[in-house]
Short mmCIF file of N, CA and C in Angstrom, two decimals:
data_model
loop_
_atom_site.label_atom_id
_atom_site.label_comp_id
_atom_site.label_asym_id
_atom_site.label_seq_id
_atom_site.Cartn_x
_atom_site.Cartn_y
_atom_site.Cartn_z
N UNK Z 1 8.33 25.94 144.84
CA UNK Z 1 8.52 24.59 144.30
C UNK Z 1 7.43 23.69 144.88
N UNK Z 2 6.90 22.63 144.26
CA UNK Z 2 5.53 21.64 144.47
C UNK Z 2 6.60 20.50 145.78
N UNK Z 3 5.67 20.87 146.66
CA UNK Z 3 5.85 19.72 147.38
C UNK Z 3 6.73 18.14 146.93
N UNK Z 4 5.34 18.01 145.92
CA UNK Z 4 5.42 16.87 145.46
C UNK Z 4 6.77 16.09 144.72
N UNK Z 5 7.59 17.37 144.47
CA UNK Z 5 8.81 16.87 143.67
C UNK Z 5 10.06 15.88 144.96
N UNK Z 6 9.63 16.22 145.83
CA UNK Z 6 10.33 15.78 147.07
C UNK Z 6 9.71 15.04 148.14
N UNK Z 7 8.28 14.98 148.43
CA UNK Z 7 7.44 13.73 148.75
C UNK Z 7 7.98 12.11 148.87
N UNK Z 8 8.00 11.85 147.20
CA UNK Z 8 8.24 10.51 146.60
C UNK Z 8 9.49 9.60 147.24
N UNK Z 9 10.45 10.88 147.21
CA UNK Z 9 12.07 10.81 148.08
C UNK Z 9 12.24 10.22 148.29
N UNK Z 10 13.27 9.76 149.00
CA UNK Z 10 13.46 8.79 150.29
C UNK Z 10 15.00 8.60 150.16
N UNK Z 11 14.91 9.79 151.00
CA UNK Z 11 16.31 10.36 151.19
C UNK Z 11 17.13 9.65 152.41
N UNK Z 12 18.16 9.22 152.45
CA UNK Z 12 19.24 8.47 153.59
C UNK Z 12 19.07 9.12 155.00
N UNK Z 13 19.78 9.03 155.55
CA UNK Z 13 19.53 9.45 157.21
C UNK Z 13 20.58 10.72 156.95
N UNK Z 14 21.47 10.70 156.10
CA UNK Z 14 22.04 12.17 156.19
C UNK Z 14 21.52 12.94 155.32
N UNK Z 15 20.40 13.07 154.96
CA UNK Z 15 19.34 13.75 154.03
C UNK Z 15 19.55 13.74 152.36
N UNK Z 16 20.99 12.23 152.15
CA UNK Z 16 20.97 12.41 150.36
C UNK Z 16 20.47 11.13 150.05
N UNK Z 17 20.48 11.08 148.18
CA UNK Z 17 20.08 10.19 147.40
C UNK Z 17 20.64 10.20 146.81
N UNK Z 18 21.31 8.95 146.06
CA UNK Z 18 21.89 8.39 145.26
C UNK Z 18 21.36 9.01 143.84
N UNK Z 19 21.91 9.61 142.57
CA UNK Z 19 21.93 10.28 141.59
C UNK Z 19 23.05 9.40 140.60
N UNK Z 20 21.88 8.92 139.27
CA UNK Z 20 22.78 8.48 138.16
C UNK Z 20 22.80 9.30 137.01
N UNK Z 21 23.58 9.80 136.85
CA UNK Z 21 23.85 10.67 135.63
C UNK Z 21 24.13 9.70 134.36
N UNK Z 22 23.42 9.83 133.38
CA UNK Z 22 23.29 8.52 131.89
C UNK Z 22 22.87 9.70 131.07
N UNK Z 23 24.38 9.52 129.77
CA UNK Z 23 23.71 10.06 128.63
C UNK Z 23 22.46 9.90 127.97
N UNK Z 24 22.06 10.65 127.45
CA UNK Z 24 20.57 10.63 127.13
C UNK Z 24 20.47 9.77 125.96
N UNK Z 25 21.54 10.07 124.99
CA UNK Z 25 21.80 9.27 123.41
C UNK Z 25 22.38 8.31 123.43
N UNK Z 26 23.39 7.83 124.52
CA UNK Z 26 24.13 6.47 124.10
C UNK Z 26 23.66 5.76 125.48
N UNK Z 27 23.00 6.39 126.68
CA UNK Z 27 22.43 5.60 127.45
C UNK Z 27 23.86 4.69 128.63
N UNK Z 28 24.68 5.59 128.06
CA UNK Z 28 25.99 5.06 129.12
C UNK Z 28 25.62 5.69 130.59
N UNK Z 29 26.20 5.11 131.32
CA UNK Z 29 26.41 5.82 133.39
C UNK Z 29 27.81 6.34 132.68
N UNK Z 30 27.42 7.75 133.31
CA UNK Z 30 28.60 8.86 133.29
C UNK Z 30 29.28 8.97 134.78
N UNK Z 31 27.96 8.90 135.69
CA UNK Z 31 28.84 9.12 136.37
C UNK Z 31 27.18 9.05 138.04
N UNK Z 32 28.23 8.90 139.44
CA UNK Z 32 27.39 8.77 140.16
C UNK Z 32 27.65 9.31 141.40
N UNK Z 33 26.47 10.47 141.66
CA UNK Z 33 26.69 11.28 142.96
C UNK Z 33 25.88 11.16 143.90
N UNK Z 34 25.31 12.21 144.95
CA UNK Z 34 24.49 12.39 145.45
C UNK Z 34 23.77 13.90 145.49
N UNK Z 35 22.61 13.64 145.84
CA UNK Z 35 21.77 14.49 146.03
C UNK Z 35 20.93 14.98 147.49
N UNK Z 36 21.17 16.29 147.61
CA UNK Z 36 20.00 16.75 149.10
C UNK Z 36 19.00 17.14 148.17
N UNK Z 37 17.97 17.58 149.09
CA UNK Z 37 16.73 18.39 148.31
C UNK Z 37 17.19 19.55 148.17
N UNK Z 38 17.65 20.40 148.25
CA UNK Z 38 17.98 21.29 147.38
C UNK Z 38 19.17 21.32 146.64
N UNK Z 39 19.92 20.27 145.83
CA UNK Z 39 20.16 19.70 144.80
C UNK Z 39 19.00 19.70 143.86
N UNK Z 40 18.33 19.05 144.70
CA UNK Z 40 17.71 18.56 143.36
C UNK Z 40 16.17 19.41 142.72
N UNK Z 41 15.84 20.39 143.90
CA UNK Z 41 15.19 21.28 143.91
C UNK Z 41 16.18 22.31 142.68
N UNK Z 42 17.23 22.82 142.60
CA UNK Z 42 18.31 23.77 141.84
C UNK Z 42 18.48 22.97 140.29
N UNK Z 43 18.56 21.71 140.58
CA UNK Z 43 18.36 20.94 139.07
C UNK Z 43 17.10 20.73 138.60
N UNK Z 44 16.02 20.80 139.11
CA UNK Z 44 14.52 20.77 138.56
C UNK Z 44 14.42 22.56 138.26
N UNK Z 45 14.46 23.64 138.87
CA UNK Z 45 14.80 25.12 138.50
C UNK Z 45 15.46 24.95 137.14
N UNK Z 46 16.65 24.74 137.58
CA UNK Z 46 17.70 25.35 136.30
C UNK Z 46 17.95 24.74 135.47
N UNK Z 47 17.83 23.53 134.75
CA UNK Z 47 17.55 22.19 134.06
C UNK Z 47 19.19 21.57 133.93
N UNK Z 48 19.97 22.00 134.72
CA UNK Z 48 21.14 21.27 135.02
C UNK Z 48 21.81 20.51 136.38
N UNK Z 49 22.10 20.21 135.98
CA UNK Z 49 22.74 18.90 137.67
C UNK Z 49 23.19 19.87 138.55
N UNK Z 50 22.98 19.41 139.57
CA UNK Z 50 23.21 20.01 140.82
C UNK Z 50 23.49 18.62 141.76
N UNK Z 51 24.56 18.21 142.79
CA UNK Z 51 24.65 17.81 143.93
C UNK Z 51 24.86 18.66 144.98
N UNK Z 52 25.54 17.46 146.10
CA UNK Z 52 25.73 18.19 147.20
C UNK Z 52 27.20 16.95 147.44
N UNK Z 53 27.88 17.62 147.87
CA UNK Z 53 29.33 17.09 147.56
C UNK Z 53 29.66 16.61 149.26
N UNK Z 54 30.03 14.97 149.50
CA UNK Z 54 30.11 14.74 151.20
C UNK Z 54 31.77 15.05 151.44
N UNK Z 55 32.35 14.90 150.26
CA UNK Z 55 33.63 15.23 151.12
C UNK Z 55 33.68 16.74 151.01
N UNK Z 56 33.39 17.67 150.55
CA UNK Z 56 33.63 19.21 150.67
C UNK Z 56 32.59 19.72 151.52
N UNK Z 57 31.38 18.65 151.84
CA UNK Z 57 30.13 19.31 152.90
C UNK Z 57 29.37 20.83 152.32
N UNK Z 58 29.20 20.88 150.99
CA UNK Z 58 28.51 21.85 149.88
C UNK Z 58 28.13 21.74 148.81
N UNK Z 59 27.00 22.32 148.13
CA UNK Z 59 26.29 22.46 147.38
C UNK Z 59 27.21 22.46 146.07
N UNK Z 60 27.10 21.77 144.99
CA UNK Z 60 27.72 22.09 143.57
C UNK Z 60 26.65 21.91 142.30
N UNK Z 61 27.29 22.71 141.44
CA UNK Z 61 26.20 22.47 140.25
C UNK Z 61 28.00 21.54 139.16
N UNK Z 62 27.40 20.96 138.51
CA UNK Z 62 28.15 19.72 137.88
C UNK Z 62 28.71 20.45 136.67
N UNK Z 63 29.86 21.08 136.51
CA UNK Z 63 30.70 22.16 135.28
C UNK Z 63 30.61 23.39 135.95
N UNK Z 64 31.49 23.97 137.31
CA UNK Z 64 31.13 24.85 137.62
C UNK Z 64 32.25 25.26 137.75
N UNK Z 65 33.54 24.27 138.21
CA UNK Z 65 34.79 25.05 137.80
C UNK Z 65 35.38 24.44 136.53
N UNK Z 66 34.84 23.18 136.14
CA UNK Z 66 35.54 22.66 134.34
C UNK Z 66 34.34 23.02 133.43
N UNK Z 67 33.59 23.45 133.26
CA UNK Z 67 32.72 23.89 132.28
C UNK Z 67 31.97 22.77 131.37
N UNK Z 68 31.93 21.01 132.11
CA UNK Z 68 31.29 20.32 131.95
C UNK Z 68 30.10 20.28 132.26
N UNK Z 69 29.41 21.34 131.82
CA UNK Z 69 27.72 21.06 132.73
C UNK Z 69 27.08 19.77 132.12
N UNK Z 70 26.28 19.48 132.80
CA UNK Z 70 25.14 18.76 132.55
C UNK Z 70 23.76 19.18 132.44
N UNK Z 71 23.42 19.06 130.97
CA UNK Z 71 21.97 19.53 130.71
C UNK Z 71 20.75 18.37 131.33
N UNK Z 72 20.08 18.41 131.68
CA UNK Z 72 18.97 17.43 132.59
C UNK Z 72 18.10 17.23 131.93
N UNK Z 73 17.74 15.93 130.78
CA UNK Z 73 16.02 16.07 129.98
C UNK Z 73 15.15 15.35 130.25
N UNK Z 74 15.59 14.02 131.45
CA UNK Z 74 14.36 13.62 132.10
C UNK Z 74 15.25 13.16 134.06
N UNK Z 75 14.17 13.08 134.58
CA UNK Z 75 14.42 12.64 136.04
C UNK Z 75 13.82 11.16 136.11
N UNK Z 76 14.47 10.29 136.38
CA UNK Z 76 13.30 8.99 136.87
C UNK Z 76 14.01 8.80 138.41
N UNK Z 77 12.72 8.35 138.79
CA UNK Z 77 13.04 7.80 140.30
C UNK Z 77 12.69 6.57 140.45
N UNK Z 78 13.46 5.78 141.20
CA UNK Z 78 13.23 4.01 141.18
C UNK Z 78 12.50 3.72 142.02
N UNK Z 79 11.95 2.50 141.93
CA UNK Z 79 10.35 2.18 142.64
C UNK Z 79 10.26 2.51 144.14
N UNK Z 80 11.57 2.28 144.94
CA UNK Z 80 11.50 2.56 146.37
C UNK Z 80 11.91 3.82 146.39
N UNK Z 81 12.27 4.57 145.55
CA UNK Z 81 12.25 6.29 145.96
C UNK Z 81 13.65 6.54 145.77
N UNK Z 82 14.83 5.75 146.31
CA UNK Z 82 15.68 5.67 146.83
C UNK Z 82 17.26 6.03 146.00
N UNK Z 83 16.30 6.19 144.93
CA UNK Z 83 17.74 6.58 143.69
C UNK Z 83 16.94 7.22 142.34
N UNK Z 84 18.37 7.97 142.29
CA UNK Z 84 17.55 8.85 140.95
C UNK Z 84 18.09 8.80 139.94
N UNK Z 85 17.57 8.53 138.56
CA UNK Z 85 18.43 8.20 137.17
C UNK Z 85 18.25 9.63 136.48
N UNK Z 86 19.31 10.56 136.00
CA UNK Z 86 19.04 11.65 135.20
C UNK Z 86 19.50 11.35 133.80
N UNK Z 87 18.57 11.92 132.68
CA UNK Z 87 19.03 11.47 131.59
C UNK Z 87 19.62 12.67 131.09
N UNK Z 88 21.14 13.29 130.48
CA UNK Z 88 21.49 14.60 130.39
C UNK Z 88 22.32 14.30 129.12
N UNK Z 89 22.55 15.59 129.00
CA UNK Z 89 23.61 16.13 127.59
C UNK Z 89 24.91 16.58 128.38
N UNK Z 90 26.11 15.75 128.35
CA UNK Z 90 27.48 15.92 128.60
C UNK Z 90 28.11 16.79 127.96
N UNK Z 91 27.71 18.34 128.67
CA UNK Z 91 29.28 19.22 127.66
C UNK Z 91 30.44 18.94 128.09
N UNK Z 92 30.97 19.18 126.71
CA UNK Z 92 32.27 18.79 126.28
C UNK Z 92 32.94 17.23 126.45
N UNK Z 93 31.87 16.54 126.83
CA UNK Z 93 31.92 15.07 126.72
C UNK Z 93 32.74 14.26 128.14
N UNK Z 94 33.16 15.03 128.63
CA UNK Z 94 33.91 14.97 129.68
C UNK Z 94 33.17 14.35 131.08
N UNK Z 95 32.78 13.53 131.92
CA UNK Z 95 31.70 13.80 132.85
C UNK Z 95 33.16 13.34 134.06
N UNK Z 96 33.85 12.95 134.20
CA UNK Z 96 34.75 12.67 134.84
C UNK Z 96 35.70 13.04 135.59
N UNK Z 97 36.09 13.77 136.36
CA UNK Z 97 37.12 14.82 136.88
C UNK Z 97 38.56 13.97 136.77
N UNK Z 98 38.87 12.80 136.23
CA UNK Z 98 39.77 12.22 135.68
C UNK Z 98 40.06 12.58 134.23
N UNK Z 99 39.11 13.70 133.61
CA UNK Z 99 39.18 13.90 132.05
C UNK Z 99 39.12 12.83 131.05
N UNK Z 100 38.04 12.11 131.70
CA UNK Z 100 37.49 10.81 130.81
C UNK Z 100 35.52 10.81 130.53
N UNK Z 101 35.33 10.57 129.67
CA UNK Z 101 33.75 10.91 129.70
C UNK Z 101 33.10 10.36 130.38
N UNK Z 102 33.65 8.62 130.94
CA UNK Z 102 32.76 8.47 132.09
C UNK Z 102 33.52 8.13 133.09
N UNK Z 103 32.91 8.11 134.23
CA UNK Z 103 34.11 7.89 135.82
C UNK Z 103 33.98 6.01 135.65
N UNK Z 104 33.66 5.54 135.03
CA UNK Z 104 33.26 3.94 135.19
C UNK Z 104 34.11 3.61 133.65
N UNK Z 105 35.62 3.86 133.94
CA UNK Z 105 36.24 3.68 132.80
C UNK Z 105 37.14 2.47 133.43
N UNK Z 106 36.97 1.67 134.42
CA UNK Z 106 37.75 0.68 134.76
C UNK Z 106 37.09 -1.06 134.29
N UNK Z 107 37.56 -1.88 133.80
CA UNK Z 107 36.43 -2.82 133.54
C UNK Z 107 37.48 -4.18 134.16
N UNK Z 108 36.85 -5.08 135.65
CA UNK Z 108 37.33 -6.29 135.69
C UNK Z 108 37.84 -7.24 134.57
N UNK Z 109 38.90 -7.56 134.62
CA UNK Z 109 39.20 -8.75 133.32
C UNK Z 109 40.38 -9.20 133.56
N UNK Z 110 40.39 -10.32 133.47
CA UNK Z 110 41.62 -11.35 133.82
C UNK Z 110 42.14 -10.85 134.95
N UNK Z 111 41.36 -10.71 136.33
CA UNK Z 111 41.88 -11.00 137.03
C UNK Z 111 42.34 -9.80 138.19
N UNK Z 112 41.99 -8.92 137.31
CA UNK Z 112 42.45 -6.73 137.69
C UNK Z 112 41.53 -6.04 136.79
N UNK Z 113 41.52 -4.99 137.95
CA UNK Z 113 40.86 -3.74 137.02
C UNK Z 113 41.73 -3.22 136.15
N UNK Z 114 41.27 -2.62 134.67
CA UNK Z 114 42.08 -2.68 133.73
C UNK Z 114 41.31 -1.33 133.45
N UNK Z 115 41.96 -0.39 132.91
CA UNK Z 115 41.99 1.28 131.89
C UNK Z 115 40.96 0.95 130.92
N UNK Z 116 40.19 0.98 130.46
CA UNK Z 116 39.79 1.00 128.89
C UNK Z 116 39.31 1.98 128.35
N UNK Z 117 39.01 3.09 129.35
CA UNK Z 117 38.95 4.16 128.09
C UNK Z 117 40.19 5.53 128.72
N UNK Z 118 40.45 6.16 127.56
CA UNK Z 118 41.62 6.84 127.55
C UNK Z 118 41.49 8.38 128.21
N UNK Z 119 42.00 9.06 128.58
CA UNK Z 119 41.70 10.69 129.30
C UNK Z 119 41.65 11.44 127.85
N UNK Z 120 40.74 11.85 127.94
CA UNK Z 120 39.92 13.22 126.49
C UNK Z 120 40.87 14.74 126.92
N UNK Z 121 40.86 14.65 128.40
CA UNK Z 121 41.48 16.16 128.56
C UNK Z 121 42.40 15.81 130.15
N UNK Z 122 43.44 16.69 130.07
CA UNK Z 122 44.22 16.13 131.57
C UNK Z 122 43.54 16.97 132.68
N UNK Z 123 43.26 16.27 133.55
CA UNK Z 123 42.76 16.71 134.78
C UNK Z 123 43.66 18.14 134.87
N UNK Z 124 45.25 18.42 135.00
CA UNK Z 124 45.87 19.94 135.23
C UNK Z 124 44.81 21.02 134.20
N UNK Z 125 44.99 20.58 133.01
CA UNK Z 125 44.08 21.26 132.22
C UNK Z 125 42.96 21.75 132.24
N UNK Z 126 42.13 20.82 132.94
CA UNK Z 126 40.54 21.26 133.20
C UNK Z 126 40.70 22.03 134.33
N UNK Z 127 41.02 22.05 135.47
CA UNK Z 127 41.27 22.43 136.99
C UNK Z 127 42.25 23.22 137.37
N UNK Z 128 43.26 23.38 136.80
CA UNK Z 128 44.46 23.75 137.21
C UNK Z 128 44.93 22.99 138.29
N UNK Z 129 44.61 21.48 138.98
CA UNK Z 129 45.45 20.90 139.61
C UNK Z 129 44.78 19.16 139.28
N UNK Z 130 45.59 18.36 140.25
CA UNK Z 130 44.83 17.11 140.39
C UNK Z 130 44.44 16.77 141.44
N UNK Z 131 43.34 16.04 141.99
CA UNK Z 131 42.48 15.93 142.91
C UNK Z 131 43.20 14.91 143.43
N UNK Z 132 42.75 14.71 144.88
CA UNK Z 132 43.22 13.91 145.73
C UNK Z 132 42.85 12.35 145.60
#
């Protein structure tokens, strides 16, 4: 792998970066993780998302036990290095481990966070359980 893909970086003191996952066609935030370098070294390889997960302390590729992958068709990195925008194809539309397409389905209004978009698939369904 080129140096250079990891140079630009500018990775946190615990060696990640902030990762925005945005459909490629409707340009929505699906969803927002992090990244080590070899995240993101495994998603420049294999042209699908890859993090590194802080509460499980391991490597994941993004649809690996729900079969939501994420296809990867461009990388941008923001001017200080410090965050990365991926532009991808959402299988099965899902990007959410709530079984909603995006994790940013809560919207302030009057006063509370309020639901506005609905679960596509139940979390038991995708996983066989619900997350903590």
């Amino acid at each position: 792998m080129d140096n250079s893909l990891l140079e630009a970086v500018k990775f946190d003191e615990k060696g990640l970066v902030c990762a925005i996952a945005q459909d490629r066609q409707t340009r929505r935030v699906l969803m927002v993780a992090w990244m080590n370098a070899e995240a993101l070294q495994k998603t420049v390889e294999t042209g699908f998302a890859h993090y590194y997960s802080r509460s499980r302390q391991k490597q994941w590729m993004k649809g690996e036990e729900s079969g939501h992958t994420q296809k990867v068709y461009e990388l941008r990195l923001d001017c200080d290095g410090d965050a990365i925008v991926m532009l991808i194809d959402q299988n099965g539309g899902i990007a959410c481990h709530t079984g909603r397409e995006s994790c940013f389905y809560k919207v302030w209004k009057d006063g509370a966070w309020q639901t506005v978009d609905a679960v596509l698939k139940d979390e038991k369904a995708i996983y066989g359980h619900t997350h903590p």
